[in-house]
Amino acid sequence: MGTFVQWVHVTAAVVGVGGMGFLLVVLMPALGVLPVQERDALVQRVVRRFRWVSWAVISLLLASGVYSARQYSWEATWDGSWLFLTIKIVLAFAVFGISLALTVPLGFLERVRKRRKFWVGIAFGLGVAVIYISAYLRRG
Ligand code: HEM
């Protein structure tokens, strides 16, 4: 079970952070070759599809992350793993919040969506930082 849950966690992290990296470094800079109307249509379709990727990745990361914390870190002290685990979880929630704000079609989030490239960059950077903390936690 431990291996399966770890596999789910790492795979979800790869798909989520990798997906944001792809958007930032490959797709968004390439949009300029399309006329404005086609560009908007493509962005809308990409956002709609990425919304479901985000929901799936967030659910899997939360379920597998809580399971692993319960299984392996519960007894740890605050200055053992919990300090870094807490920082990691706070940063992870910031990433989840940004991806939801960018993909859920609610009117009051329009201001965030206007600066899409900036926010995808922030979320990707935070995701990479979360991976660094996870590697640190792994080594103890
Ligand atoms: C942006 C979101 C997240 C990313 C990119 C991420 C990534 C990772 C990675 C790469 C590992 C290392 C796995 C390994 O070494 O096999 C890991 C471990 C872990 N993650 Fe996450 N994670 C995220 C969110 C979460 C959340 C929300 C929780 C808790 C609710 C969580 C709890 C854990 C725990 C407990 C471990 C095991 C740490 C250890 O080895 O001591 N993660 N995570």
mmCIF file with all atom_site columns, C-alpha atoms in Angstrom, residues 6-121:
data_model
loop_
_atom_site.group_PDB
_atom_site.id
_atom_site.type_symbol
_atom_site.label_atom_id
_atom_site.label_alt_id
_atom_site.label_comp_id
_atom_site.label_asym_id
_atom_site.label_entity_id
_atom_site.label_seq_id
_atom_site.pdbx_PDB_ins_code
_atom_site.Cartn_x
_atom_site.Cartn_y
_atom_site.Cartn_z
_atom_site.occupancy
_atom_site.B_iso_or_equiv
_atom_site.pdbx_formal_charge
_atom_site.auth_seq_id
_atom_site.auth_comp_id
_atom_site.auth_asym_id
_atom_site.auth_atom_id
_atom_site.pdbx_PDB_model_num
ATOM 1   C CA . GLN A 1 6   ? 3.748   7.028  -2.975  1.00 0.00 ? 6   GLN A CA 1
ATOM 2   C CA . TRP A 1 7   ? 3.384   6.258  -6.707  1.00 0.00 ? 7   TRP A CA 1
ATOM 3   C CA . VAL A 1 8   ? 0.010   8.070  -6.816  1.00 0.00 ? 8   VAL A CA 1
ATOM 4   C CA . HIS A 1 9   ? 1.543   11.101 -5.014  1.00 0.00 ? 9   HIS A CA 1
ATOM 5   C CA . VAL A 1 10  ? 4.630   11.337 -7.230  1.00 0.00 ? 10  VAL A CA 1
ATOM 6   C CA . THR A 1 11  ? 2.648   10.741 -10.457 1.00 0.00 ? 11  THR A CA 1
ATOM 7   C CA . ALA A 1 12  ? 0.099   13.443 -9.545  1.00 0.00 ? 12  ALA A CA 1
ATOM 8   C CA . ALA A 1 13  ? 2.972   15.844 -8.706  1.00 0.00 ? 13  ALA A CA 1
ATOM 9   C CA . VAL A 1 14  ? 4.688   15.082 -12.044 1.00 0.00 ? 14  VAL A CA 1
ATOM 10  C CA . VAL A 1 15  ? 1.476   15.646 -14.045 1.00 0.00 ? 15  VAL A CA 1
ATOM 11  C CA . GLY A 1 16  ? 0.537   18.835 -12.118 1.00 0.00 ? 16  GLY A CA 1
ATOM 12  C CA . VAL A 1 17  ? 3.905   20.603 -11.947 1.00 0.00 ? 17  VAL A CA 1
ATOM 13  C CA . GLY A 1 18  ? 4.966   19.245 -15.370 1.00 0.00 ? 18  GLY A CA 1
ATOM 14  C CA . GLY A 1 19  ? 1.675   20.463 -16.870 1.00 0.00 ? 19  GLY A CA 1
ATOM 15  C CA . MET A 1 20  ? 2.249   23.973 -15.523 1.00 0.00 ? 20  MET A CA 1
ATOM 16  C CA . GLY A 1 21  ? 5.835   23.935 -16.819 1.00 0.00 ? 21  GLY A CA 1
ATOM 17  C CA . PHE A 1 22  ? 4.552   22.941 -20.273 1.00 0.00 ? 22  PHE A CA 1
ATOM 18  C CA . LEU A 1 23  ? 1.994   25.760 -20.260 1.00 0.00 ? 23  LEU A CA 1
ATOM 19  C CA . LEU A 1 24  ? 4.597   28.317 -19.167 1.00 0.00 ? 24  LEU A CA 1
ATOM 20  C CA . VAL A 1 25  ? 7.598   27.372 -21.299 1.00 0.00 ? 25  VAL A CA 1
ATOM 21  C CA . VAL A 1 26  ? 6.024   25.805 -24.405 1.00 0.00 ? 26  VAL A CA 1
ATOM 22  C CA . LEU A 1 27  ? 2.352   26.602 -24.994 1.00 0.00 ? 27  LEU A CA 1
ATOM 23  C CA . MET A 1 28  ? 2.012   30.222 -23.831 1.00 0.00 ? 28  MET A CA 1
ATOM 24  C CA . PRO A 1 29  ? 5.056   31.565 -25.728 1.00 0.00 ? 29  PRO A CA 1
ATOM 25  C CA . ALA A 1 30  ? 3.893   29.696 -28.868 1.00 0.00 ? 30  ALA A CA 1
ATOM 26  C CA . LEU A 1 31  ? 0.372   31.216 -28.862 1.00 0.00 ? 31  LEU A CA 1
ATOM 27  C CA . GLY A 1 32  ? 1.666   34.309 -30.670 1.00 0.00 ? 32  GLY A CA 1
ATOM 28  C CA . VAL A 1 33  ? 1.680   32.500 -34.047 1.00 0.00 ? 33  VAL A CA 1
ATOM 29  C CA . LEU A 1 34  ? -2.143  32.410 -34.036 1.00 0.00 ? 34  LEU A CA 1
ATOM 30  C CA . PRO A 1 35  ? -4.491  35.292 -34.907 1.00 0.00 ? 35  PRO A CA 1
ATOM 31  C CA . VAL A 1 36  ? -6.141  36.774 -31.779 1.00 0.00 ? 36  VAL A CA 1
ATOM 32  C CA . GLN A 1 37  ? -9.525  35.061 -32.289 1.00 0.00 ? 37  GLN A CA 1
ATOM 33  C CA . GLU A 1 38  ? -8.033  31.583 -32.719 1.00 0.00 ? 38  GLU A CA 1
ATOM 34  C CA . ARG A 1 39  ? -5.658  32.212 -29.809 1.00 0.00 ? 39  ARG A CA 1
ATOM 35  C CA . ASP A 1 40  ? -8.586  33.038 -27.505 1.00 0.00 ? 40  ASP A CA 1
ATOM 36  C CA . ALA A 1 41  ? -10.474 29.935 -28.634 1.00 0.00 ? 41  ALA A CA 1
ATOM 37  C CA . LEU A 1 42  ? -7.444  27.726 -27.972 1.00 0.00 ? 42  LEU A CA 1
ATOM 38  C CA . VAL A 1 43  ? -6.805  29.304 -24.539 1.00 0.00 ? 43  VAL A CA 1
ATOM 39  C CA . GLN A 1 44  ? -10.445 28.723 -23.579 1.00 0.00 ? 44  GLN A CA 1
ATOM 40  C CA . ARG A 1 45  ? -10.249 25.064 -24.583 1.00 0.00 ? 45  ARG A CA 1
ATOM 41  C CA . VAL A 1 46  ? -6.906  24.537 -22.801 1.00 0.00 ? 46  VAL A CA 1
ATOM 42  C CA . VAL A 1 47  ? -8.269  26.167 -19.599 1.00 0.00 ? 47  VAL A CA 1
ATOM 43  C CA . ARG A 1 48  ? -11.391 23.966 -19.701 1.00 0.00 ? 48  ARG A CA 1
ATOM 44  C CA . ARG A 1 49  ? -9.323  20.796 -20.058 1.00 0.00 ? 49  ARG A CA 1
ATOM 45  C CA . PHE A 1 50  ? -6.717  21.839 -17.491 1.00 0.00 ? 50  PHE A CA 1
ATOM 46  C CA . ARG A 1 51  ? -9.499  22.492 -14.954 1.00 0.00 ? 51  ARG A CA 1
ATOM 47  C CA . TRP A 1 52  ? -10.211 18.741 -14.736 1.00 0.00 ? 52  TRP A CA 1
ATOM 48  C CA . VAL A 1 53  ? -6.496  17.935 -14.611 1.00 0.00 ? 53  VAL A CA 1
ATOM 49  C CA . SER A 1 54  ? -6.187  20.366 -11.657 1.00 0.00 ? 54  SER A CA 1
ATOM 50  C CA . TRP A 1 55  ? -9.147  18.863 -9.758  1.00 0.00 ? 55  TRP A CA 1
ATOM 51  C CA . ALA A 1 56  ? -7.821  15.323 -10.270 1.00 0.00 ? 56  ALA A CA 1
ATOM 52  C CA . VAL A 1 57  ? -4.230  16.225 -9.315  1.00 0.00 ? 57  VAL A CA 1
ATOM 53  C CA . ILE A 1 58  ? -5.313  18.190 -6.195  1.00 0.00 ? 58  ILE A CA 1
ATOM 54  C CA . SER A 1 59  ? -7.603  15.370 -4.982  1.00 0.00 ? 59  SER A CA 1
ATOM 55  C CA . LEU A 1 60  ? -4.921  12.715 -5.519  1.00 0.00 ? 60  LEU A CA 1
ATOM 56  C CA . LEU A 1 61  ? -2.164  14.814 -3.877  1.00 0.00 ? 61  LEU A CA 1
ATOM 57  C CA . LEU A 1 62  ? -4.358  15.561 -0.843  1.00 0.00 ? 62  LEU A CA 1
ATOM 58  C CA . ALA A 1 63  ? -5.552  11.973 -0.354  1.00 0.00 ? 63  ALA A CA 1
ATOM 59  C CA . SER A 1 64  ? -2.113  10.400 -0.813  1.00 0.00 ? 64  SER A CA 1
ATOM 60  C CA . GLY A 1 65  ? -0.345  13.222 1.113   1.00 0.00 ? 65  GLY A CA 1
ATOM 61  C CA . VAL A 1 66  ? -2.620  12.945 4.159   1.00 0.00 ? 66  VAL A CA 1
ATOM 62  C CA . TYR A 1 67  ? -2.238  9.141  4.081   1.00 0.00 ? 67  TYR A CA 1
ATOM 63  C CA . SER A 1 68  ? 1.591   9.427  3.972   1.00 0.00 ? 68  SER A CA 1
ATOM 64  C CA . ALA A 1 69  ? 1.690   12.065 6.720   1.00 0.00 ? 69  ALA A CA 1
ATOM 65  C CA . ARG A 1 70  ? -0.543  9.853  8.902   1.00 0.00 ? 70  ARG A CA 1
ATOM 66  C CA . GLN A 1 71  ? 1.578   6.806  8.140   1.00 0.00 ? 71  GLN A CA 1
ATOM 67  C CA . TYR A 1 72  ? 5.125   8.177  8.311   1.00 0.00 ? 72  TYR A CA 1
ATOM 68  C CA . SER A 1 73  ? 5.255   11.632 9.947   1.00 0.00 ? 73  SER A CA 1
ATOM 69  C CA . TRP A 1 74  ? 2.512   11.580 12.609  1.00 0.00 ? 74  TRP A CA 1
ATOM 70  C CA . GLU A 1 75  ? 4.863   10.818 15.501  1.00 0.00 ? 75  GLU A CA 1
ATOM 71  C CA . ALA A 1 76  ? 7.602   13.194 14.308  1.00 0.00 ? 76  ALA A CA 1
ATOM 72  C CA . THR A 1 77  ? 8.432   16.280 16.378  1.00 0.00 ? 77  THR A CA 1
ATOM 73  C CA . TRP A 1 78  ? 7.815   19.867 15.263  1.00 0.00 ? 78  TRP A CA 1
ATOM 74  C CA . ASP A 1 79  ? 11.495  20.540 14.589  1.00 0.00 ? 79  ASP A CA 1
ATOM 75  C CA . GLY A 1 80  ? 11.814  17.059 13.073  1.00 0.00 ? 80  GLY A CA 1
ATOM 76  C CA . SER A 1 81  ? 9.622   16.855 9.943   1.00 0.00 ? 81  SER A CA 1
ATOM 77  C CA . TRP A 1 82  ? 6.551   18.861 10.911  1.00 0.00 ? 82  TRP A CA 1
ATOM 78  C CA . LEU A 1 83  ? 8.013   22.327 10.427  1.00 0.00 ? 83  LEU A CA 1
ATOM 79  C CA . PHE A 1 84  ? 9.045   21.585 6.828   1.00 0.00 ? 84  PHE A CA 1
ATOM 80  C CA . LEU A 1 85  ? 5.939   19.508 6.161   1.00 0.00 ? 85  LEU A CA 1
ATOM 81  C CA . THR A 1 86  ? 3.780   22.442 7.301   1.00 0.00 ? 86  THR A CA 1
ATOM 82  C CA . ILE A 1 87  ? 5.697   24.893 5.080   1.00 0.00 ? 87  ILE A CA 1
ATOM 83  C CA . LYS A 1 88  ? 5.302   22.431 2.213   1.00 0.00 ? 88  LYS A CA 1
ATOM 84  C CA . ILE A 1 89  ? 1.544   22.060 2.756   1.00 0.00 ? 89  ILE A CA 1
ATOM 85  C CA . VAL A 1 90  ? 1.033   25.864 2.951   1.00 0.00 ? 90  VAL A CA 1
ATOM 86  C CA . LEU A 1 91  ? 2.949   26.330 -0.342  1.00 0.00 ? 91  LEU A CA 1
ATOM 87  C CA . ALA A 1 92  ? 1.045   23.398 -1.907  1.00 0.00 ? 92  ALA A CA 1
ATOM 88  C CA . PHE A 1 93  ? -2.265  25.081 -0.968  1.00 0.00 ? 93  PHE A CA 1
ATOM 89  C CA . ALA A 1 94  ? -1.061  28.313 -2.587  1.00 0.00 ? 94  ALA A CA 1
ATOM 90  C CA . VAL A 1 95  ? -0.389  26.340 -5.799  1.00 0.00 ? 95  VAL A CA 1
ATOM 91  C CA . PHE A 1 96  ? -3.837  24.673 -5.574  1.00 0.00 ? 96  PHE A CA 1
ATOM 92  C CA . GLY A 1 97  ? -5.492  28.060 -5.016  1.00 0.00 ? 97  GLY A CA 1
ATOM 93  C CA . ILE A 1 98  ? -3.778  29.658 -8.022  1.00 0.00 ? 98  ILE A CA 1
ATOM 94  C CA . SER A 1 99  ? -4.658  26.780 -10.361 1.00 0.00 ? 99  SER A CA 1
ATOM 95  C CA . LEU A 1 100 ? -8.289  26.883 -9.236  1.00 0.00 ? 100 LEU A CA 1
ATOM 96  C CA . ALA A 1 101 ? -8.425  30.688 -9.585  1.00 0.00 ? 101 ALA A CA 1
ATOM 97  C CA . LEU A 1 102 ? -7.069  30.362 -13.144 1.00 0.00 ? 102 LEU A CA 1
ATOM 98  C CA . THR A 1 103 ? -9.424  27.612 -14.273 1.00 0.00 ? 103 THR A CA 1
ATOM 99  C CA . VAL A 1 104 ? -12.740 27.978 -12.385 1.00 0.00 ? 104 VAL A CA 1
ATOM 100 C CA . PRO A 1 105 ? -14.996 30.330 -14.422 1.00 0.00 ? 105 PRO A CA 1
ATOM 101 C CA . LEU A 1 106 ? -16.159 32.679 -11.626 1.00 0.00 ? 106 LEU A CA 1
ATOM 102 C CA . GLY A 1 107 ? -16.549 36.390 -12.403 1.00 0.00 ? 107 GLY A CA 1
ATOM 103 C CA . PHE A 1 108 ? -14.622 37.754 -9.409  1.00 0.00 ? 108 PHE A CA 1
ATOM 104 C CA . LEU A 1 109 ? -11.519 35.741 -10.488 1.00 0.00 ? 109 LEU A CA 1
ATOM 105 C CA . GLU A 1 110 ? -11.327 37.630 -13.798 1.00 0.00 ? 110 GLU A CA 1
ATOM 106 C CA . ARG A 1 111 ? -8.594  39.919 -12.384 1.00 0.00 ? 111 ARG A CA 1
ATOM 107 C CA . VAL A 1 112 ? -6.368  36.900 -11.710 1.00 0.00 ? 112 VAL A CA 1
ATOM 108 C CA . ARG A 1 113 ? -7.074  35.439 -15.164 1.00 0.00 ? 113 ARG A CA 1
ATOM 109 C CA . LYS A 1 114 ? -6.051  38.729 -16.850 1.00 0.00 ? 114 LYS A CA 1
ATOM 110 C CA . ARG A 1 115 ? -2.467  38.103 -15.611 1.00 0.00 ? 115 ARG A CA 1
ATOM 111 C CA . ARG A 1 116 ? -2.481  34.417 -16.500 1.00 0.00 ? 116 ARG A CA 1
ATOM 112 C CA . LYS A 1 117 ? 1.192   34.114 -17.462 1.00 0.00 ? 117 LYS A CA 1
ATOM 113 C CA . PHE A 1 118 ? 2.364   35.794 -14.237 1.00 0.00 ? 118 PHE A CA 1
ATOM 114 C CA . TRP A 1 119 ? 0.252   33.511 -12.029 1.00 0.00 ? 119 TRP A CA 1
ATOM 115 C CA . VAL A 1 120 ? 1.182   30.315 -13.880 1.00 0.00 ? 120 VAL A CA 1
ATOM 116 C CA . GLY A 1 121 ? 4.841   31.366 -13.362 1.00 0.00 ? 121 GLY A CA 1
#
